[in-house]
PDB file of C-alpha atoms in Angstrom:
ATOM      1  CA  ILE A  17     -47.088   0.443   0.461  1.00  0.00           C
ATOM      2  CA  GLY A  18     -49.690   0.151  -2.351  1.00  0.00           C
ATOM      3  CA  ARG A  19     -49.646   1.317  -5.761  1.00  0.00           C
ATOM      4  CA  PRO A  20     -48.712   4.835  -6.451  1.00  0.00           C
ATOM      5  CA  PRO A  21     -51.665   7.167  -7.786  1.00  0.00           C
ATOM      6  CA  THR A  22     -50.949   7.710 -11.718  1.00  0.00           C
ATOM      7  CA  CYS A  23     -52.957  10.904 -11.985  1.00  0.00           C
ATOM      8  CA  GLU A  24     -52.369  14.398 -10.513  1.00  0.00           C
ATOM      9  CA  LEU A  25     -54.939  16.014  -8.152  1.00  0.00           C
ATOM     10  CA  ASP A  26     -54.958  18.766  -5.692  1.00  0.00           C
ATOM     11  CA  HIS A  27     -56.663  16.906  -2.784  1.00  0.00           C
ATOM     12  CA  GLY A  28     -57.027  20.217  -0.909  1.00  0.00           C
ATOM     13  CA  ALA A  29     -58.809  22.410  -3.381  1.00  0.00           C
ATOM     14  CA  PHE A  30     -62.235  22.671  -1.375  1.00  0.00           C
ATOM     15  CA  ASP A  31     -60.412  23.116   1.995  1.00  0.00           C
ATOM     16  CA  VAL A  32     -60.036  26.937   1.566  1.00  0.00           C
ATOM     17  CA  ILE A  33     -63.499  28.951   0.539  1.00  0.00           C
ATOM     18  CA  THR A  34     -62.203  31.170  -2.528  1.00  0.00           C
ATOM     19  CA  PRO A  35     -64.269  32.418  -5.122  1.00  0.00           C
ATOM     20  CA  GLU A  36     -63.453  29.620  -7.379  1.00  0.00           C
ATOM     21  CA  SER A  37     -64.160  26.634  -4.793  1.00  0.00           C
ATOM     22  CA  ALA A  38     -67.228  28.578  -3.879  1.00  0.00           C
ATOM     23  CA  TYR A  39     -68.549  28.269  -7.542  1.00  0.00           C
ATOM     24  CA  TRP A  40     -67.869  24.518  -7.935  1.00  0.00           C
ATOM     25  CA  THR A  41     -69.193  23.916  -4.845  1.00  0.00           C
ATOM     26  CA  GLY A  42     -72.559  25.627  -6.160  1.00  0.00           C
ATOM     27  CA  PHE A  43     -71.782  23.795  -9.663  1.00  0.00           C
ATOM     28  CA  LEU A  44     -71.551  20.444  -7.780  1.00  0.00           C
ATOM     29  CA  PHE A  45     -74.718  21.183  -5.458  1.00  0.00           C
ATOM     30  CA  ALA A  46     -76.738  21.233  -8.842  1.00  0.00           C
ATOM     31  CA  ASP A  47     -74.932  18.816 -11.056  1.00  0.00           C
ATOM     32  CA  GLY A  48     -72.243  16.745  -9.044  1.00  0.00           C
ATOM     33  CA  THR A  49     -72.246  13.477  -7.538  1.00  0.00           C
ATOM     34  CA  VAL A  50     -70.339  12.985  -4.255  1.00  0.00           C
ATOM     35  CA  GLY A  51     -69.847  10.322  -2.048  1.00  0.00           C
ATOM     36  CA  ASP A  52     -68.961   6.491  -1.741  1.00  0.00           C
ATOM     37  CA  TYR A  53     -69.889   4.524  -4.735  1.00  0.00           C
ATOM     38  CA  GLY A  54     -67.514   1.442  -4.172  1.00  0.00           C
ATOM     39  CA  GLY A  55     -64.589   0.369  -5.671  1.00  0.00           C
ATOM     40  CA  GLY A  56     -62.212   2.320  -3.169  1.00  0.00           C
ATOM     41  CA  SER A  57     -62.001   6.153  -2.169  1.00  0.00           C
ATOM     42  CA  PRO A  58     -65.132   8.249  -2.275  1.00  0.00           C
ATOM     43  CA  SER A  59     -65.441   9.979  -5.470  1.00  0.00           C
ATOM     44  CA  VAL A  60     -66.122  13.509  -6.911  1.00  0.00           C
ATOM     45  CA  ILE A  61     -68.249  13.203 -10.248  1.00  0.00           C
ATOM     46  CA  LEU A  62     -69.157  15.408 -12.828  1.00  0.00           C
ATOM     47  CA  GLU A  63     -71.229  14.773 -15.630  1.00  0.00           C
ATOM     48  CA  LEU A  64     -72.472  17.167 -18.161  1.00  0.00           C
ATOM     49  CA  ALA A  65     -73.919  17.192 -21.722  1.00  0.00           C
ATOM     50  CA  GLU A  66     -71.392  16.838 -24.187  1.00  0.00           C
ATOM     51  CA  LYS A  67     -71.667  20.432 -25.639  1.00  0.00           C
ATOM     52  CA  ASP A  68     -70.756  21.733 -22.046  1.00  0.00           C
ATOM     53  CA  LEU A  69     -67.287  19.467 -22.568  1.00  0.00           C
ATOM     54  CA  ALA A  70     -65.194  22.802 -21.859  1.00  0.00           C
ATOM     55  CA  HIS A  71     -66.744  23.390 -18.581  1.00  0.00           C
ATOM     56  CA  VAL A  72     -65.949  20.088 -17.357  1.00  0.00           C
ATOM     57  CA  GLU A  73     -62.454  20.755 -18.451  1.00  0.00           C
ATOM     58  CA  LYS A  74     -62.390  24.057 -16.541  1.00  0.00           C
ATOM     59  CA  PHE A  75     -63.367  21.770 -13.413  1.00  0.00           C
ATOM     60  CA  ARG A  76     -60.566  19.585 -14.073  1.00  0.00           C
ATOM     61  CA  ALA A  77     -58.215  22.493 -14.276  1.00  0.00           C
ATOM     62  CA  PHE A  78     -59.480  23.714 -11.300  1.00  0.00           C
ATOM     63  CA  LEU A  79     -58.399  20.288  -9.484  1.00  0.00           C
ATOM     64  CA  LYS A  80     -55.204  20.281 -11.434  1.00  0.00           C
ATOM     65  CA  SER A  81     -55.965  16.830 -12.507  1.00  0.00           C
ATOM     66  CA  THR A  82     -54.811  14.605 -15.007  1.00  0.00           C
ATOM     67  CA  HIS A  83     -57.709  12.138 -14.910  1.00  0.00           C
ATOM     68  CA  ALA A  84     -59.426  11.601 -18.119  1.00  0.00           C
ATOM     69  CA  ILE A  85     -62.723  13.029 -19.010  1.00  0.00           C
ATOM     70  CA  THR A  86     -64.526  10.066 -20.912  1.00  0.00           C
ATOM     71  CA  LYS A  87     -67.484  10.396 -23.519  1.00  0.00           C
ATOM     72  CA  VAL A  88     -70.269   8.153 -22.107  1.00  0.00           C
ATOM     73  CA  VAL A  89     -73.793   7.347 -24.299  1.00  0.00           C
ATOM     74  CA  ARG A  90     -76.999   7.344 -21.516  1.00  0.00           C
ATOM     75  CA  ASN A  91     -79.974   5.801 -23.318  1.00  0.00           C
ATOM     76  CA  GLY A  92     -83.278   7.297 -22.645  1.00  0.00           C
ATOM     77  CA  GLY A  93     -86.216   5.245 -21.501  1.00  0.00           C
ATOM     78  CA  GLY A  94     -87.206   6.989 -18.480  1.00  0.00           C
ATOM     79  CA  MET A  95     -90.329   9.224 -18.867  1.00  0.00           C
ATOM     80  CA  LEU A  96     -90.497  13.407 -18.323  1.00  0.00           C
ATOM     81  CA  ARG A  97     -93.878  14.990 -18.351  1.00  0.00           C
ATOM     82  CA  GLY A  98     -95.411  12.100 -20.729  1.00  0.00           C
ATOM     83  CA  ARG A  99     -92.124  12.078 -22.832  1.00  0.00           C
ATOM     84  CA  LYS A 100     -89.901   9.322 -23.367  1.00  0.00           C
ATOM     85  CA  LEU A 101     -86.051  10.885 -22.659  1.00  0.00           C
ATOM     86  CA  PRO A 102     -83.597  10.736 -25.451  1.00  0.00           C
ATOM     87  CA  THR A 103     -80.188   8.949 -25.965  1.00  0.00           C
ATOM     88  CA  ARG A 104     -77.736  11.787 -25.058  1.00  0.00           C
ATOM     89  CA  THR A 105     -73.892  11.702 -24.873  1.00  0.00           C
ATOM     90  CA  ALA A 106     -71.796  13.434 -21.966  1.00  0.00           C
ATOM     91  CA  ALA A 107     -68.877  13.996 -21.130  1.00  0.00           C
ATOM     92  CA  ALA A 108     -68.289  12.449 -17.564  1.00  0.00           C
ATOM     93  CA  PHE A 109     -65.194  13.206 -15.091  1.00  0.00           C
ATOM     94  CA  ARG A 110     -64.363  11.294 -11.883  1.00  0.00           C
ATOM     95  CA  VAL A 111     -61.897  11.535  -9.437  1.00  0.00           C
ATOM     96  CA  ARG A 112     -61.244   9.573  -6.076  1.00  0.00           C
ATOM     97  CA  SER A 113     -60.431  11.447  -2.840  1.00  0.00           C
ATOM     98  CA  SER A 114     -61.638  11.273   0.621  1.00  0.00           C
ATOM     99  CA  GLN A 115     -60.367  14.771   1.134  1.00  0.00           C
ATOM    100  CA  LEU A 116     -61.947  16.386  -1.273  1.00  0.00           C
ATOM    101  CA  VAL A 117     -65.223  14.401  -0.311  1.00  0.00           C
ATOM    102  CA  ASN A 118     -65.166  15.664   3.205  1.00  0.00           C
ATOM    103  CA  ALA A 119     -64.459  19.405   2.459  1.00  0.00           C
ATOM    104  CA  LEU A 120     -67.811  19.075   0.026  1.00  0.00           C
ATOM    105  CA  ARG A 121     -69.696  17.487   2.846  1.00  0.00           C
ATOM    106  CA  ALA A 122     -68.469  20.459   4.959  1.00  0.00           C
ATOM    107  CA  ARG A 123     -69.862  22.766   3.035  1.00  0.00           C
ATOM    108  CA  GLY A 124     -73.507  20.942   2.917  1.00  0.00           C
ATOM    109  CA  LEU A 125     -72.825  18.562  -0.104  1.00  0.00           C
ATOM    110  CA  ALA A 126     -75.036  15.438   1.523  1.00  0.00           C
ATOM    111  CA  LYS A 127     -76.007  12.728  -0.690  1.00  0.00           C
ATOM    112  CA  SER A 128     -79.860  13.302  -0.037  1.00  0.00           C
ATOM    113  CA  CYS A 129     -81.690  15.983  -0.841  1.00  0.00           C
ATOM    114  CA  PRO A 130     -83.351  16.984   2.595  1.00  0.00           C
ATOM    115  CA  ASP A 131     -79.931  17.856   4.234  1.00  0.00           C
ATOM    116  CA  ARG A 132     -78.254  18.955   0.734  1.00  0.00           C
ATOM    117  CA  ILE A 133     -77.807  22.889   1.587  1.00  0.00           C
ATOM    118  CA  PRO A 134     -75.081  25.381   1.934  1.00  0.00           C
ATOM    119  CA  THR A 135     -73.299  25.873   5.326  1.00  0.00           C
ATOM    120  CA  THR A 136     -73.909  29.172   7.032  1.00  0.00           C
ATOM    121  CA  ASP A 137     -69.950  29.767   5.926  1.00  0.00           C
ATOM    122  CA  ILE A 138     -70.769  29.716   1.941  1.00  0.00           C
ATOM    123  CA  GLU A 139     -74.844  30.559   2.002  1.00  0.00           C
ATOM    124  CA  ASP A 140     -73.849  34.105   1.077  1.00  0.00           C
ATOM    125  CA  SER A 141     -71.081  33.880  -1.635  1.00  0.00           C
ATOM    126  CA  VAL A 142     -72.665  34.902  -4.779  1.00  0.00           C
ATOM    127  CA  ASP A 143     -70.114  32.633  -6.381  1.00  0.00           C
ATOM    128  CA  LEU A 144     -71.598  29.621  -4.689  1.00  0.00           C
ATOM    129  CA  TRP A 145     -75.242  30.891  -6.553  1.00  0.00           C
ATOM    130  CA  ARG A 146     -73.916  31.720  -9.635  1.00  0.00           C
ATOM    131  CA  GLY A 147     -72.277  27.654  -9.515  1.00  0.00           C
ATOM    132  CA  LEU A 148     -76.004  26.640  -8.795  1.00  0.00           C
ATOM    133  CA  VAL A 149     -77.703  28.588 -11.397  1.00  0.00           C
ATOM    134  CA  ASP A 150     -75.127  27.579 -13.919  1.00  0.00           C
ATOM    135  CA  GLY A 151     -76.192  24.087 -13.387  1.00  0.00           C
ATOM    136  CA  ASP A 152     -79.786  24.176 -12.285  1.00  0.00           C
ATOM    137  CA  GLY A 153     -81.032  27.475 -13.518  1.00  0.00           C
ATOM    138  CA  THR A 154     -81.637  29.349 -16.625  1.00  0.00           C
ATOM    139  CA  VAL A 155     -80.642  33.321 -17.684  1.00  0.00           C
ATOM    140  CA  ARG A 156     -82.574  34.295 -20.945  1.00  0.00           C
ATOM    141  CA  ILE A 157     -83.978  37.063 -22.895  1.00  0.00           C
ATOM    142  CA  THR A 158     -87.886  35.955 -23.216  1.00  0.00           C
ATOM    143  CA  THR A 159     -89.731  37.385 -26.094  1.00  0.00           C
ATOM    144  CA  ASP A 160     -93.678  37.370 -26.551  1.00  0.00           C
ATOM    145  CA  LYS A 161     -94.557  35.811 -29.665  1.00  0.00           C
ATOM    146  CA  HIS A 162     -95.038  38.074 -32.222  1.00  0.00           C
ATOM    147  CA  ARG A 163     -97.865  39.240 -34.239  1.00  0.00           C
ATOM    148  CA  PRO A 164     -98.285  37.184 -37.752  1.00  0.00           C
ATOM    149  CA  ASP A 165     -98.010  40.311 -39.665  1.00  0.00           C
ATOM    150  CA  CYS A 166     -95.274  41.573 -37.495  1.00  0.00           C
ATOM    151  CA  ASP A 167     -92.183  42.659 -40.108  1.00  0.00           C
ATOM    152  CA  TYR A 168     -89.787  42.988 -37.465  1.00  0.00           C
ATOM    153  CA  ASP A 169     -86.592  40.557 -37.707  1.00  0.00           C
ATOM    154  CA  SER A 170     -87.325  38.498 -34.997  1.00  0.00           C
ATOM    155  CA  SER A 171     -83.626  37.283 -34.542  1.00  0.00           C
ATOM    156  CA  LYS A 172     -82.714  40.554 -33.095  1.00  0.00           C
ATOM    157  CA  ILE A 173     -82.286  41.083 -29.400  1.00  0.00           C
ATOM    158  CA  PHE A 174     -84.231  43.697 -27.529  1.00  0.00           C
ATOM    159  CA  PHE A 175     -85.741  44.810 -24.457  1.00  0.00           C
ATOM    160  CA  GLY A 176     -88.860  46.529 -24.060  1.00  0.00           C
ATOM    161  CA  ARG A 177     -91.889  46.723 -26.944  1.00  0.00           C
ATOM    162  CA  CYS A 178     -90.867  45.370 -30.079  1.00  0.00           C
ATOM    163  CA  PRO A 179     -90.976  48.469 -32.929  1.00  0.00           C
ATOM    164  CA  SER A 180     -93.461  46.597 -35.244  1.00  0.00           C
ATOM    165  CA  CYS A 181     -96.037  45.208 -33.054  1.00  0.00           C
ATOM    166  CA  PRO A 182     -97.030  44.811 -29.124  1.00  0.00           C
ATOM    167  CA  CYS A 183     -95.116  41.813 -28.259  1.00  0.00           C
ATOM    168  CA  TYR A 184     -92.812  42.331 -25.136  1.00  0.00           C
ATOM    169  CA  SER A 185     -89.193  41.356 -24.123  1.00  0.00           C
ATOM    170  CA  TYR A 186     -87.729  40.671 -20.597  1.00  0.00           C
ATOM    171  CA  ALA A 187     -84.501  39.119 -18.466  1.00  0.00           C
ATOM    172  CA  SER A 188     -85.610  36.525 -16.776  1.00  0.00           C
ATOM    173  CA  ILE A 189     -83.616  34.037 -13.944  1.00  0.00           C
ATOM    174  CA  ILE A 190     -84.639  30.588 -12.688  1.00  0.00           C
ATOM    175  CA  LEU A 191     -83.435  28.394 -10.030  1.00  0.00           C
ATOM    176  CA  CYS A 192     -84.964  25.040  -9.553  1.00  0.00           C
ATOM    177  CA  GLY A 193     -84.077  22.750  -6.511  1.00  0.00           C
ATOM    178  CA  HIS A 194     -85.802  20.981  -3.696  1.00  0.00           C
ATOM    179  CA  MET A 195     -87.502  23.338  -0.974  1.00  0.00           C
ATOM    180  CA  PRO A 196     -84.520  23.663   1.815  1.00  0.00           C
ATOM    181  CA  LEU A 197     -82.299  24.833  -0.980  1.00  0.00           C
ATOM    182  CA  LEU A 198     -84.456  27.191  -2.337  1.00  0.00           C
ATOM    183  CA  GLU A 199     -85.537  28.644   0.854  1.00  0.00           C
ATOM    184  CA  LYS A 200     -81.340  29.525   1.202  1.00  0.00           C
ATOM    185  CA  PHE A 201     -81.760  31.123  -2.470  1.00  0.00           C
ATOM    186  CA  GLN A 202     -84.833  33.223  -1.409  1.00  0.00           C
ATOM    187  CA  ALA A 203     -82.709  34.396   2.054  1.00  0.00           C
ATOM    188  CA  PHE A 204     -80.013  35.391  -0.174  1.00  0.00           C
ATOM    189  CA  LEU A 205     -81.508  37.563  -2.623  1.00  0.00           C
ATOM    190  CA  LEU A 206     -83.745  38.793   0.793  1.00  0.00           C
ATOM    191  CA  ARG A 207     -80.400  40.230   2.075  1.00  0.00           C
ATOM    192  CA  ARG A 208     -79.840  42.099  -1.074  1.00  0.00           C
ATOM    193  CA  GLY A 209     -83.397  43.291  -1.014  1.00  0.00           C
ATOM    194  CA  ILE A 210     -84.909  41.172  -3.744  1.00  0.00           C
ATOM    195  CA  ALA A 211     -88.003  39.694  -2.972  1.00  0.00           C
ATOM    196  CA  ALA A 212     -88.892  36.346  -4.153  1.00  0.00           C
ATOM    197  CA  ASN A 213     -91.810  33.535  -4.465  1.00  0.00           C
ATOM    198  CA  ILE A 214     -90.604  29.808  -4.717  1.00  0.00           C
ATOM    199  CA  THR A 215     -93.338  28.175  -6.691  1.00  0.00           C
ATOM    200  CA  ASP A 216     -93.548  24.372  -7.407  1.00  0.00           C
ATOM    201  CA  THR A 217     -93.322  23.008 -10.934  1.00  0.00           C
ATOM    202  CA  ASP A 218     -95.092  20.202 -13.300  1.00  0.00           C
ATOM    203  CA  SER A 219     -92.259  17.911 -12.745  1.00  0.00           C
ATOM    204  CA  GLY A 220     -92.362  18.281  -8.551  1.00  0.00           C
ATOM    205  CA  ILE A 221     -89.540  20.352  -8.080  1.00  0.00           C
ATOM    206  CA  PHE A 222     -89.589  23.944  -6.563  1.00  0.00           C
ATOM    207  CA  GLN A 223     -88.249  27.328  -8.442  1.00  0.00           C
ATOM    208  CA  ILE A 224     -87.591  30.640  -7.885  1.00  0.00           C
ATOM    209  CA  ARG A 225     -88.385  32.900 -10.991  1.00  0.00           C
ATOM    210  CA  LEU A 226     -87.683  36.360 -11.370  1.00  0.00           C
ATOM    211  CA  MET A 227     -88.540  38.818 -14.605  1.00  0.00           C
ATOM    212  CA  GLY A 228     -87.873  42.225 -15.449  1.00  0.00           C
ATOM    213  CA  SER A 229     -85.988  44.360 -12.989  1.00  0.00           C
ATOM    214  CA  GLY A 230     -85.811  41.683 -10.585  1.00  0.00           C
ATOM    215  CA  ALA A 231     -84.048  39.269 -12.407  1.00  0.00           C
ATOM    216  CA  ILE A 232     -81.510  42.277 -13.741  1.00  0.00           C
ATOM    217  CA  ALA A 233     -80.654  43.161 -10.151  1.00  0.00           C
ATOM    218  CA  VAL A 234     -79.951  39.158  -9.797  1.00  0.00           C
ATOM    219  CA  ILE A 235     -77.764  38.666 -12.994  1.00  0.00           C
ATOM    220  CA  ARG A 236     -75.651  41.698 -12.013  1.00  0.00           C
ATOM    221  CA  ALA A 237     -74.963  40.204  -8.924  1.00  0.00           C
ATOM    222  CA  LEU A 238     -74.165  37.185 -10.194  1.00  0.00           C
ATOM    223  CA  TYR A 239     -72.322  37.750 -13.442  1.00  0.00           C
ATOM    224  CA  GLU A 240     -71.168  41.000 -13.598  1.00  0.00           C
ATOM    225  CA  ASN A 241     -68.036  40.831 -11.906  1.00  0.00           C
ATOM    226  CA  ALA A 242     -67.682  37.155 -12.178  1.00  0.00           C
ATOM    227  CA  THR A 243     -64.155  35.115 -12.706  1.00  0.00           C
ATOM    228  CA  ILE A 244     -65.464  31.622 -13.816  1.00  0.00           C
ATOM    229  CA  ALA A 245     -68.916  30.865 -15.321  1.00  0.00           C
ATOM    230  CA  LEU A 246     -70.804  28.490 -17.738  1.00  0.00           C
ATOM    231  CA  SER A 247     -70.004  30.564 -21.112  1.00  0.00           C
ATOM    232  CA  ARG A 248     -73.373  30.174 -22.721  1.00  0.00           C
ATOM    233  CA  LYS A 249     -75.107  31.694 -19.141  1.00  0.00           C
ATOM    234  CA  HIS A 250     -72.393  33.973 -18.855  1.00  0.00           C
ATOM    235  CA  GLN A 251     -72.413  35.365 -22.514  1.00  0.00           C
ATOM    236  CA  THR A 252     -76.327  35.723 -22.195  1.00  0.00           C
ATOM    237  CA  ALA A 253     -75.785  37.766 -18.684  1.00  0.00           C
ATOM    238  CA  ALA A 254     -73.189  39.906 -20.400  1.00  0.00           C
ATOM    239  CA  GLU A 255     -75.809  40.744 -23.110  1.00  0.00           C
ATOM    240  CA  ILE A 256     -78.954  41.186 -21.039  1.00  0.00           C
ATOM    241  CA  LEU A 257     -76.827  44.109 -18.836  1.00  0.00           C
ATOM    242  CA  ARG A 258     -75.688  45.244 -21.946  1.00  0.00           C
ATOM    243  CA  LEU A 259     -79.049  45.761 -23.314  1.00  0.00           C
ATOM    244  CA  HIS A 260     -80.066  47.097 -19.916  1.00  0.00           C
ATOM    245  CA  SER A 261     -77.075  49.973 -20.085  1.00  0.00           C
ATOM    246  CA  ARG A 262     -78.310  51.473 -23.207  1.00  0.00           C
TER     247      ARG A 262
END
């Protein structure tokens, strides 16, 4: 018979595509680990920086889980762009479930990058792509550097020209990833009338980056009516849309 489980878990959380399950599928594409890692049933693992602990708690709530979230310290030592990666503290959450893993694999969440792309039944979901941007993207207001003699308060957020000097402020949104994934995002955007180019980066991955009106269109599509999102990016998106509506 074996030992009964000691923690609760909704093993069918990903069996049906809903806005919430699509979002978490996207987020796991970006920041999750899914597969066989020894010691029992296949695992779903989510580990984020400690500052995003609340988001890990949202994922645990989605799974109706009572499993623990643990604090882990990841030592630096690796290199990125010629600089040593620092030691960081993270919030880690892991559950074991063949049913969860099989459902995620059926949505395209394979273990290796070339095959790790959303399937056709979910690739047009705004919730999926919001999850991916929350995990592997950037939403921000970018301001060109103020002139040294500019007397405008640079902590104030604005769109367009600075009231005191020629600098300029604009919205931007970025998604990073491997080429097949970004080609899916590119097609998703094109179906909404938004053209976007894929470019490479110094770190060897690819990105889609939109600025100005294109960025605002994507941010509106992904975040305006969102019921779940990473809080800090959702807040930035809301501020961008508020400023644009003025």
